[in-house]
Short mmCIF file of C-alpha atoms in Angstrom, two decimals:
data_model
loop_
_atom_site.label_atom_id
_atom_site.label_comp_id
_atom_site.label_asym_id
_atom_site.label_seq_id
_atom_site.Cartn_x
_atom_site.Cartn_y
_atom_site.Cartn_z
CA MET K 1 -94.93 153.12 -53.58
CA GLU K 2 -97.38 154.43 -56.14
CA VAL K 3 -100.23 152.13 -56.99
CA ALA K 4 -102.22 152.33 -60.21
CA LEU K 5 -105.73 151.53 -59.10
CA LYS K 6 -108.42 150.64 -61.63
CA ILE K 7 -111.97 150.48 -60.36
CA LEU K 8 -115.00 149.35 -62.36
CA ARG K 9 -117.46 152.21 -61.84
CA PHE K 10 -121.15 152.17 -62.66
CA ASN K 11 -124.07 154.30 -61.64
CA PRO K 12 -127.11 152.63 -63.22
CA GLU K 13 -129.28 155.69 -62.53
CA ARG K 14 -127.13 158.01 -64.63
CA GLU K 15 -124.88 155.88 -66.83
CA ARG K 16 -125.69 153.37 -69.51
CA ARG K 17 -122.55 151.28 -69.20
CA PRO K 18 -119.84 150.59 -66.62
CA TRP K 19 -116.52 152.35 -67.05
CA TRP K 20 -113.02 152.05 -65.62
CA GLY K 21 -111.97 154.70 -63.16
CA GLU K 22 -108.17 155.00 -63.00
CA TYR K 23 -106.52 156.44 -59.90
CA LYS K 24 -102.95 156.96 -58.78
CA VAL K 25 -102.61 156.35 -55.05
CA GLU K 26 -99.59 156.63 -52.79
CA ALA K 27 -99.54 153.51 -50.60
CA ASP K 28 -97.43 151.59 -48.13
CA PRO K 29 -96.82 147.89 -48.99
CA GLY K 30 -98.53 147.04 -45.71
CA ASP K 31 -101.70 148.92 -46.65
CA ARG K 32 -104.85 147.02 -47.47
CA VAL K 33 -106.87 147.49 -50.63
CA LEU K 34 -109.61 148.95 -48.44
CA ASP K 35 -107.18 151.71 -47.38
CA LEU K 36 -106.61 152.54 -51.05
CA LEU K 37 -110.35 152.69 -51.71
CA HIS K 38 -110.70 154.99 -48.69
CA THR K 39 -107.94 157.21 -50.03
CA VAL K 40 -109.73 157.49 -53.36
CA LYS K 41 -113.11 158.15 -51.78
CA TRP K 42 -111.89 160.59 -49.15
CA HIS K 43 -109.31 162.54 -51.15
CA GLN K 44 -109.86 162.04 -54.89
CA ASP K 45 -113.43 161.13 -55.84
CA GLY K 46 -116.18 161.22 -53.24
CA THR K 47 -118.67 159.59 -55.59
CA LEU K 48 -116.97 156.20 -55.29
CA THR K 49 -119.40 153.90 -53.48
CA LEU K 50 -118.48 150.77 -51.56
CA ARG K 51 -119.65 148.72 -48.59
CA ARG K 52 -117.57 148.16 -45.51
CA SER K 53 -118.44 147.87 -41.87
CA CYS K 54 -115.89 146.47 -39.45
CA ALA K 55 -112.94 146.71 -41.87
CA HIS K 56 -111.22 143.81 -40.08
CA GLY K 57 -112.37 140.67 -41.89
CA ILE K 58 -115.28 139.81 -39.60
CA CYS K 59 -118.43 141.44 -41.00
CA GLY K 60 -118.01 140.30 -44.60
CA SER K 61 -119.25 143.56 -46.14
CA ASP K 62 -116.38 144.35 -48.47
CA ALA K 63 -116.00 141.23 -50.58
CA MET K 64 -115.11 142.26 -54.14
CA LEU K 65 -113.25 141.07 -57.20
CA ILE K 66 -109.64 142.15 -56.72
CA ASN K 67 -107.16 141.34 -59.49
CA GLY K 68 -109.49 138.69 -60.86
CA LEU K 69 -110.11 136.91 -57.58
CA ASN K 70 -112.83 137.34 -54.95
CA ARG K 71 -111.35 138.64 -51.71
CA LEU K 72 -112.14 140.89 -48.78
CA ALA K 73 -110.69 144.35 -49.48
CA CYS K 74 -109.85 144.63 -45.77
CA LYS K 75 -107.78 141.44 -45.72
CA VAL K 76 -105.61 141.72 -48.82
CA LEU K 77 -102.39 143.70 -48.66
CA VAL K 78 -100.91 145.86 -51.40
CA ARG K 79 -97.56 144.04 -51.23
CA ASP K 80 -99.29 140.79 -52.21
CA LEU K 81 -100.80 142.39 -55.34
CA GLY K 82 -98.08 144.61 -56.75
CA PRO K 83 -98.30 148.16 -58.13
CA GLN K 84 -101.31 147.47 -60.40
CA ILE K 85 -104.61 146.70 -58.76
CA VAL K 86 -107.96 146.15 -60.49
CA VAL K 87 -111.13 146.21 -58.41
CA GLU K 88 -114.56 145.12 -59.65
CA PRO K 89 -117.86 144.36 -57.91
CA MET K 90 -118.71 140.71 -57.27
CA ARG K 91 -120.16 138.96 -60.30
CA GLY K 92 -123.61 137.48 -60.62
CA PHE K 93 -125.48 140.17 -58.66
CA ARG K 94 -127.12 143.37 -59.91
CA VAL K 95 -124.82 146.35 -59.39
CA LEU K 96 -126.54 149.07 -57.35
CA LYS K 97 -123.64 151.51 -57.59
CA ASP K 98 -119.91 151.00 -58.21
CA LEU K 99 -118.82 148.21 -55.84
CA VAL K 100 -122.19 147.84 -54.10
CA VAL K 101 -124.28 144.92 -55.34
CA ASP K 102 -127.83 143.81 -54.54
CA MET K 103 -127.36 141.05 -51.95
CA GLU K 104 -131.07 140.36 -51.41
CA PRO K 105 -131.21 137.23 -53.66
CA PHE K 106 -128.20 135.94 -51.74
CA PHE K 107 -129.92 136.35 -48.37
CA ALA K 108 -133.16 134.89 -49.72
CA LYS K 109 -131.26 131.69 -50.47
CA TYR K 110 -129.63 131.87 -47.06
CA ARG K 111 -133.09 131.99 -45.46
CA ALA K 112 -134.29 129.10 -47.65
CA VAL K 113 -132.04 126.60 -45.86
CA ARG K 114 -133.45 127.64 -42.44
CA PRO K 115 -130.18 128.73 -40.86
CA TYR K 116 -131.27 128.35 -37.24
CA LEU K 117 -131.62 125.54 -34.72
CA ILE K 118 -134.67 123.37 -35.39
CA ASN K 119 -135.55 121.10 -32.50
CA ASP K 120 -139.09 120.52 -31.22
CA GLU K 121 -138.07 118.05 -28.54
CA PRO K 122 -138.93 119.16 -24.98
CA GLU K 123 -136.33 121.51 -23.57
CA PRO K 124 -133.77 119.81 -21.36
CA ARG K 125 -133.42 121.12 -17.78
CA LYS K 126 -130.04 122.72 -18.36
CA GLU K 127 -128.65 122.57 -21.87
CA ARG K 128 -128.37 120.40 -24.95
CA ARG K 129 -125.10 118.66 -24.37
CA GLN K 130 -122.64 117.96 -27.13
CA SER K 131 -119.31 116.15 -27.11
CA PRO K 132 -116.19 117.88 -28.50
CA LYS K 133 -116.23 115.35 -31.31
CA GLN K 134 -119.81 116.20 -32.24
CA ARG K 135 -118.90 119.91 -32.20
CA GLU K 136 -115.85 119.27 -34.35
CA ARG K 137 -118.10 117.76 -37.06
CA PHE K 138 -119.37 121.20 -38.17
CA GLU K 139 -116.62 123.43 -36.77
CA ASP K 140 -115.36 124.44 -40.22
CA THR K 141 -118.69 125.77 -41.49
CA THR K 142 -119.38 127.87 -38.36
CA LYS K 143 -116.70 130.26 -39.61
CA CYS K 144 -118.82 131.64 -42.47
CA ILE K 145 -119.38 135.42 -42.44
CA LEU K 146 -121.82 135.53 -45.40
CA CYS K 147 -119.58 137.74 -47.53
CA ALA K 148 -120.74 135.97 -50.75
CA ALA K 149 -117.17 135.63 -52.05
CA CYS K 150 -117.72 131.89 -52.64
CA THR K 151 -121.10 132.19 -54.33
CA THR K 152 -119.93 134.91 -56.72
CA ALA K 153 -116.77 132.92 -57.58
CA CYS K 154 -118.88 130.00 -58.80
CA PRO K 155 -119.29 129.53 -62.59
CA SER K 156 -122.43 127.46 -61.94
CA PHE K 157 -123.92 130.48 -60.14
CA TRP K 158 -122.98 132.91 -62.92
CA ALA K 159 -124.66 130.62 -65.45
CA ALA K 160 -127.75 129.92 -63.33
CA PRO K 161 -128.57 132.65 -60.80
CA ASP K 162 -131.22 130.34 -59.32
CA PHE K 163 -128.48 128.05 -58.00
CA ILE K 164 -128.67 128.23 -54.22
CA GLY K 165 -124.91 128.78 -54.08
CA PRO K 166 -122.05 127.58 -51.91
CA ALA K 167 -122.71 130.01 -49.05
CA ALA K 168 -126.25 128.76 -48.40
CA ILE K 169 -125.03 125.15 -48.57
CA VAL K 170 -122.27 125.94 -46.07
CA GLN K 171 -124.90 127.45 -43.74
CA ALA K 172 -127.08 124.36 -44.16
CA HIS K 173 -124.07 122.13 -43.46
CA ARG K 174 -123.49 123.97 -40.18
CA PHE K 175 -126.92 122.78 -38.92
CA ILE K 176 -127.33 119.46 -40.76
CA PHE K 177 -124.29 118.05 -38.97
CA ASP K 178 -125.12 119.62 -35.59
CA SER K 179 -126.07 116.80 -33.20
CA ARG K 180 -128.57 119.09 -31.40
CA ASP K 181 -130.49 119.89 -34.58
CA ARG K 182 -133.46 117.91 -35.91
CA GLY K 183 -134.15 119.86 -39.11
CA ALA K 184 -131.76 117.98 -41.41
CA ALA K 185 -134.55 116.38 -43.43
CA GLU K 186 -136.16 119.77 -44.22
CA ARG K 187 -132.86 121.29 -45.26
CA LEU K 188 -131.82 118.27 -47.32
CA ALA K 189 -135.18 118.45 -49.10
CA VAL K 190 -134.44 122.07 -50.08
CA LEU K 191 -130.93 121.16 -51.23
CA ASN K 192 -131.99 117.98 -53.03
CA GLN K 193 -133.15 119.90 -56.13
CA SER K 194 -131.45 120.68 -59.37
CA GLU K 195 -130.95 124.28 -58.12
CA GLY K 196 -129.68 122.85 -54.82
CA VAL K 197 -126.43 120.97 -54.33
CA TRP K 198 -126.80 119.21 -57.69
CA SER K 199 -125.89 122.37 -59.61
CA CYS K 200 -122.43 122.14 -58.07
CA ARG K 201 -119.83 120.94 -60.58
CA THR K 202 -116.98 120.64 -58.06
CA ILE K 203 -115.01 123.50 -59.60
CA VAL K 204 -113.49 124.44 -56.20
CA ASN K 205 -113.42 128.20 -56.95
CA CYS K 206 -115.46 128.69 -53.77
CA THR K 207 -112.85 127.10 -51.51
CA ILE K 208 -110.13 129.27 -53.04
CA ALA K 209 -112.24 132.43 -52.70
CA CYS K 210 -113.27 131.91 -49.07
CA PRO K 211 -111.57 134.56 -46.88
CA ARG K 212 -112.24 132.38 -43.83
CA ASP K 213 -110.48 129.31 -45.26
CA ILE K 214 -113.58 127.16 -45.09
CA ALA K 215 -113.31 123.94 -47.11
CA VAL K 216 -116.48 124.95 -48.97
CA THR K 217 -116.44 122.30 -51.71
CA GLN K 218 -115.80 119.61 -49.13
CA ALA K 219 -118.83 120.81 -47.16
CA ILE K 220 -120.97 120.74 -50.32
CA ASN K 221 -119.88 117.19 -51.11
CA GLU K 222 -120.61 116.13 -47.53
CA VAL K 223 -124.14 117.48 -47.97
CA LYS K 224 -124.45 115.61 -51.29
CA ARG K 225 -123.42 112.45 -49.49
CA ALA K 226 -125.83 113.12 -46.65
CA ILE K 227 -128.66 113.38 -49.20
CA VAL K 228 -127.90 110.13 -51.02
CA THR K 229 -127.29 108.16 -47.83
CA SER K 230 -130.08 109.48 -45.61
CA GLU K 231 -133.07 107.24 -44.87
CA GLU K 232 -135.60 109.72 -46.27
CA PHE K 233 -134.01 109.93 -49.68
CA ILE K 234 -133.29 106.28 -50.41
CA PRO K 235 -136.22 105.33 -52.66
CA LYS K 236 -138.75 103.12 -50.91
CA TRP K 237 -141.32 101.80 -53.35
CA ARG K 238 -144.05 99.40 -52.43
CA GLY K 239 -142.40 96.27 -51.12
CA PHE K 240 -139.04 97.46 -52.36
CA ASP K 241 -136.14 97.01 -50.01
CA MET K 242 -132.96 98.79 -51.08
CA GLN K 243 -130.70 96.58 -48.99
CA ARG K 244 -132.07 93.31 -50.33
CA ALA K 245 -131.97 94.73 -53.85
CA ILE K 246 -128.27 95.53 -53.46
CA GLY K 247 -127.73 92.06 -51.95
CA THR K 248 -129.53 90.42 -54.87
CA ALA K 249 -127.47 92.44 -57.36
CA PHE K 250 -124.24 91.32 -55.74
CA LEU K 251 -125.33 87.67 -55.60
CA THR K 252 -126.35 87.77 -59.28
CA LEU K 253 -123.02 89.29 -60.19
CA SER K 254 -121.24 86.62 -58.16
CA LEU K 255 -123.19 83.78 -59.76
CA GLY K 256 -122.58 85.20 -63.22
CA MET K 257 -118.85 85.41 -62.66
CA LEU K 258 -118.79 81.92 -61.16
CA ALA K 259 -120.65 80.54 -64.16
CA LEU K 260 -118.24 82.25 -66.55
CA ALA K 261 -115.20 81.01 -64.63
CA GLY K 262 -116.71 77.52 -64.48
CA PHE K 263 -117.30 77.54 -68.24
CA MET K 264 -113.70 78.62 -68.87
CA THR K 265 -112.39 75.91 -66.56
CA PHE K 266 -114.49 73.40 -68.44
CA GLN K 267 -113.03 74.59 -71.76
CA ILE K 268 -109.48 74.21 -70.46
CA ALA K 269 -110.21 70.77 -69.01
CA ASN K 270 -111.79 69.69 -72.28
CA HIS K 271 -108.75 70.90 -74.17
CA ILE K 272 -106.38 68.98 -71.89
CA LEU K 273 -108.51 65.81 -72.08
CA GLN K 274 -108.29 65.92 -75.84
CA GLY K 275 -104.54 65.85 -75.52
CA GLY K 276 -103.93 69.58 -76.10
CA ASN K 277 -101.32 71.76 -74.45
CA PRO K 278 -103.05 73.90 -71.75
CA PHE K 279 -100.76 76.83 -72.62
CA ASP K 280 -102.40 77.07 -76.04
CA GLN K 281 -105.26 78.73 -74.25
CA ILE K 282 -103.18 81.11 -72.18
CA GLY K 283 -105.97 83.73 -72.08
CA LEU K 284 -108.44 81.35 -70.49
CA LEU K 285 -105.76 80.02 -68.20
CA ILE K 286 -105.22 83.50 -66.76
CA LEU K 287 -108.84 84.69 -66.84
CA ALA K 288 -110.53 81.70 -65.22
CA PRO K 289 -108.62 81.68 -61.90
CA SER K 290 -108.63 85.48 -61.69
CA LEU K 291 -112.44 85.53 -61.89
CA PHE K 292 -112.89 83.39 -58.79
CA PRO K 293 -111.72 85.87 -56.11
CA PRO K 294 -113.98 88.75 -57.22
CA ALA K 295 -116.85 86.28 -57.62
CA ILE K 296 -116.41 85.05 -54.07
CA LEU K 297 -116.00 88.64 -52.80
CA ALA K 298 -119.21 89.76 -54.53
CA GLY K 299 -121.01 86.71 -53.13
CA LEU K 300 -119.87 87.52 -49.59
CA MET K 301 -120.93 91.17 -50.02
CA GLY K 302 -124.34 90.06 -51.23
CA LEU K 303 -124.75 87.73 -48.26
CA TYR K 304 -123.59 90.50 -45.94
CA GLU K 305 -126.29 92.85 -47.31
CA PHE K 306 -128.93 90.16 -46.70
CA ILE K 307 -127.70 89.51 -43.16
CA LYS K 308 -127.76 93.27 -42.48
CA ALA K 309 -131.32 93.44 -43.83
CA GLU K 310 -132.43 90.59 -41.58
CA ARG K 311 -131.23 92.32 -38.42
CA MET J 1 -113.09 167.99 -56.91
CA ALA J 2 -109.88 166.48 -58.19
CA ARG J 3 -110.77 163.41 -60.08
CA GLY J 4 -107.20 162.71 -61.13
CA THR J 5 -108.62 160.24 -63.51
CA ARG J 6 -110.14 159.68 -66.91
CA ALA J 7 -112.98 157.44 -67.88
CA ILE J 8 -111.99 154.99 -70.58
CA SER J 9 -114.17 152.99 -72.91
CA PRO J 10 -116.25 150.16 -71.46
CA PRO J 11 -114.15 147.18 -70.38
CA GLY J 12 -113.74 144.33 -72.80
CA ARG J 13 -115.29 141.08 -71.76
CA ILE J 14 -112.52 138.66 -72.61
CA ALA J 15 -109.91 140.43 -70.53
CA ARG J 16 -111.99 139.92 -67.41
CA ILE J 17 -111.78 136.16 -66.92
CA TYR J 18 -112.12 135.11 -63.28
CA ARG J 19 -108.80 133.76 -62.04
CA GLY J 20 -110.03 130.60 -60.39
CA GLY J 21 -107.87 127.64 -59.49
CA GLU J 22 -106.99 124.43 -61.30
CA GLY J 23 -110.56 123.26 -60.81
CA GLU J 24 -111.89 126.01 -63.08
CA LEU J 25 -109.50 124.97 -65.86
CA ALA J 26 -110.42 121.31 -65.34
CA TRP J 27 -114.11 122.23 -65.55
CA ALA J 28 -113.65 124.30 -68.73
CA LEU J 29 -111.74 121.45 -70.39
CA HIS J 30 -114.40 119.03 -69.19
CA ARG J 31 -117.09 121.08 -70.92
CA LEU J 32 -115.00 121.46 -74.05
CA SER J 33 -114.15 117.75 -74.31
CA GLY J 34 -117.78 116.86 -73.55
CA LEU J 35 -119.01 119.09 -76.37
CA GLY J 36 -116.40 117.67 -78.72
CA VAL J 37 -117.43 114.11 -77.98
CA LEU J 38 -121.09 115.08 -78.35
CA PHE J 39 -120.34 116.63 -81.74
CA PHE J 40 -118.62 113.42 -82.81
CA LEU J 41 -121.62 111.42 -81.61
CA PHE J 42 -123.89 113.40 -83.95
CA LEU J 43 -121.44 112.81 -86.78
CA HIS J 44 -121.32 109.14 -85.92
CA ILE J 45 -125.10 108.81 -85.99
CA LEU J 46 -125.04 110.54 -89.36
CA ASP J 47 -122.37 108.26 -90.84
CA THR J 48 -124.01 105.11 -89.52
CA SER J 49 -127.41 106.13 -90.84
CA LEU J 50 -125.90 106.57 -94.31
CA VAL J 51 -126.21 102.79 -94.59
CA LEU J 52 -129.88 103.47 -95.28
CA LEU J 53 -128.83 105.07 -98.56
CA GLY J 54 -126.97 101.99 -99.62
CA LYS J 55 -123.59 100.38 -99.37
CA GLU J 56 -121.82 102.86 -101.62
CA ALA J 57 -122.78 106.02 -99.74
CA TYR J 58 -121.84 104.42 -96.42
CA GLU J 59 -118.46 103.20 -97.56
CA THR J 60 -117.54 106.48 -99.23
CA PHE J 61 -118.14 108.32 -96.01
CA ILE J 62 -116.44 105.72 -93.83
CA GLY J 63 -113.49 105.91 -96.23
CA LEU J 64 -112.98 109.53 -95.05
CA TYR J 65 -112.12 108.19 -91.61
CA ARG J 66 -109.09 106.44 -93.08
CA THR J 67 -107.48 109.66 -94.35
CA PRO J 68 -104.47 110.84 -92.31
CA VAL J 69 -106.17 114.06 -91.16
CA LEU J 70 -109.09 112.20 -89.67
CA ARG J 71 -106.78 109.58 -88.18
CA VAL J 72 -105.11 112.41 -86.27
CA LEU J 73 -108.51 113.79 -85.28
CA GLU J 74 -109.35 110.28 -84.08
CA VAL J 75 -106.48 110.59 -81.62
CA VAL J 76 -107.90 113.96 -80.51
CA LEU J 77 -111.25 112.26 -79.97
CA ALA J 78 -109.64 109.51 -77.92
CA MET J 79 -107.82 112.17 -75.88
CA ALA J 80 -111.09 114.03 -75.26
CA VAL J 81 -112.89 110.85 -74.19
CA LEU J 82 -110.00 109.90 -71.92
CA TYR J 83 -109.86 113.36 -70.33
CA HIS J 84 -113.62 113.59 -69.91
CA GLY J 85 -113.82 110.14 -68.37
CA GLY J 86 -110.78 110.59 -66.15
CA ASN J 87 -111.92 113.97 -64.86
CA GLY J 88 -115.38 112.55 -64.28
CA VAL J 89 -113.91 109.74 -62.19
CA ARG J 90 -111.96 112.35 -60.19
CA LEU J 91 -115.14 114.31 -59.44
CA THR J 92 -117.09 111.15 -58.60
CA ILE J 93 -114.40 110.12 -56.12
CA TYR J 94 -114.78 113.56 -54.46
CA ASP J 95 -118.54 112.97 -54.20
CA PHE J 96 -118.03 109.78 -52.23
CA TRP J 97 -114.91 110.88 -50.37
CA PRO J 98 -115.22 114.63 -49.67
CA LYS J 99 -112.12 114.73 -47.44
CA LEU J 100 -109.95 114.10 -50.49
CA LEU J 101 -110.80 117.67 -51.59
CA ARG J 102 -108.20 118.84 -49.07
CA PHE J 103 -105.66 117.44 -51.55
CA ASP J 104 -107.49 118.71 -54.62
CA ARG J 105 -104.45 120.31 -56.22
CA PHE J 106 -102.33 117.20 -55.65
CA VAL J 107 -105.00 115.01 -57.25
CA PHE J 108 -105.25 117.41 -60.21
CA TYR J 109 -101.50 117.38 -60.84
CA LEU J 110 -101.43 113.61 -60.39
CA GLY J 111 -103.92 113.48 -63.25
CA ILE J 112 -101.81 115.92 -65.29
CA PHE J 113 -98.90 113.53 -64.76
CA LEU J 114 -100.84 110.36 -65.56
CA TYR J 115 -102.64 111.69 -68.63
CA PRO J 116 -99.63 111.95 -70.99
CA ALA J 117 -98.37 108.62 -69.65
CA ILE J 118 -101.50 107.09 -71.20
CA VAL J 119 -102.01 109.45 -74.13
CA ILE J 120 -98.51 109.35 -75.64
CA PRO J 121 -98.29 105.54 -76.02
CA MET J 122 -101.90 105.55 -77.22
CA ALA J 123 -101.18 108.19 -79.86
CA TYR J 124 -98.08 106.28 -80.92
CA MET J 125 -100.01 103.05 -81.37
CA MET J 126 -102.83 104.78 -83.26
CA LEU J 127 -100.65 106.89 -85.55
CA ARG J 128 -97.82 104.43 -86.26
CA PRO J 129 -99.60 102.75 -89.19
CA VAL J 130 -100.51 106.20 -90.58
CA PHE J 131 -97.06 107.73 -90.65
CA PHE J 132 -94.89 104.60 -90.82
CA PRO J 133 -96.93 102.20 -92.97
CA ASN J 134 -93.82 100.16 -93.79
CA LEU J 135 -93.15 99.16 -90.18
CA PRO J 136 -94.49 95.80 -89.08
CA PRO J 137 -97.68 96.10 -86.98
CA LEU J 138 -97.34 96.23 -83.20
CA GLY J 139 -97.54 92.99 -81.28
CA GLY J 140 -95.76 90.97 -83.97
CA GLY J 141 -99.08 89.58 -85.21
#
């Protein structure tokens, strides 16, 4: 079949603006987009510039915007795209030439989360042991190949290039949830900034873009949770105890609801004593009893928080 | 060298929207509804502060809200608030329960299903007195 291939070309050294290069390429439905780009470069226009290394979905060099979606050119087949294919460089990075973008800011953010094992405990005699369950905890995020498809699919990243991006968070996740690692606090401190995980708006473009099928947004939300639930990041002011504060809040809520329910009961009783029909006050009759269970529940939760704090 | 090609004018910007998933649409609508509600908030501060200029000015402006066009826009406002709130609850649930993101599309379409189930009766109740003023009010009261 003949494929009409449109490629967004740009040579910033010679040209002022990007332009569309249009190519007609003979292709097999089983060919990959990378094969088409090779055909163009090798047989039609040698000035076309692109990155690719392994060409088999492992190195992550050839992520690009194909038909409006970030994918690896070496993993997407012509038959899944049809006879018209549009290829653009990834968005949010400076274009160096054609499909090659400046990845340095991306790797700077990758380095910022310290993507290596941090553990200053004395070395064990043989190895740091880990149960299959502990390994499973971060299995998903070990699959990342740093292709930047997720980061450049993210509207938050396009709008704010300082956003650390999904890829760096995925890399942080891989170590934060590793039972052998002790650097979680450092990494969470980096990610607990407005340019860290909090720029994520849960748009889920990253998960869709990932060529390795990593649940990227889920990983980001797990890191968000780790930040708000970790000891270091729960505010500890002078004499302030989070657990007792939560307990007190629950007990106050419980007492308030009990008081309200008690007042309503009193109103109904008063009405009956004065010879009225209790069903005149149907609203109170429904509200008062239905307030008691949540009041008791909140009271028990408050007490539970206090008991937990005492231990 | 055979180029076999021609350079065409620079690509338009609008034609190059990233084809993200449902989440991107939900996010765009979230922004849009948020801005709409914010705009109304400014308007609301303005109309309330007109009371400083006296009863007449205030009531003239408030009277505008009773015109059919603004009654319909009121429904749009309620729809925007409902969408913004509902989508916000969806995202907050993801924050506390990240595993649910595996069923992101299902949750989105569940919302798409639930939204009209709330909005249509709401719109009916709000617009009934505008378009059918002769009907008795809802609830028999």
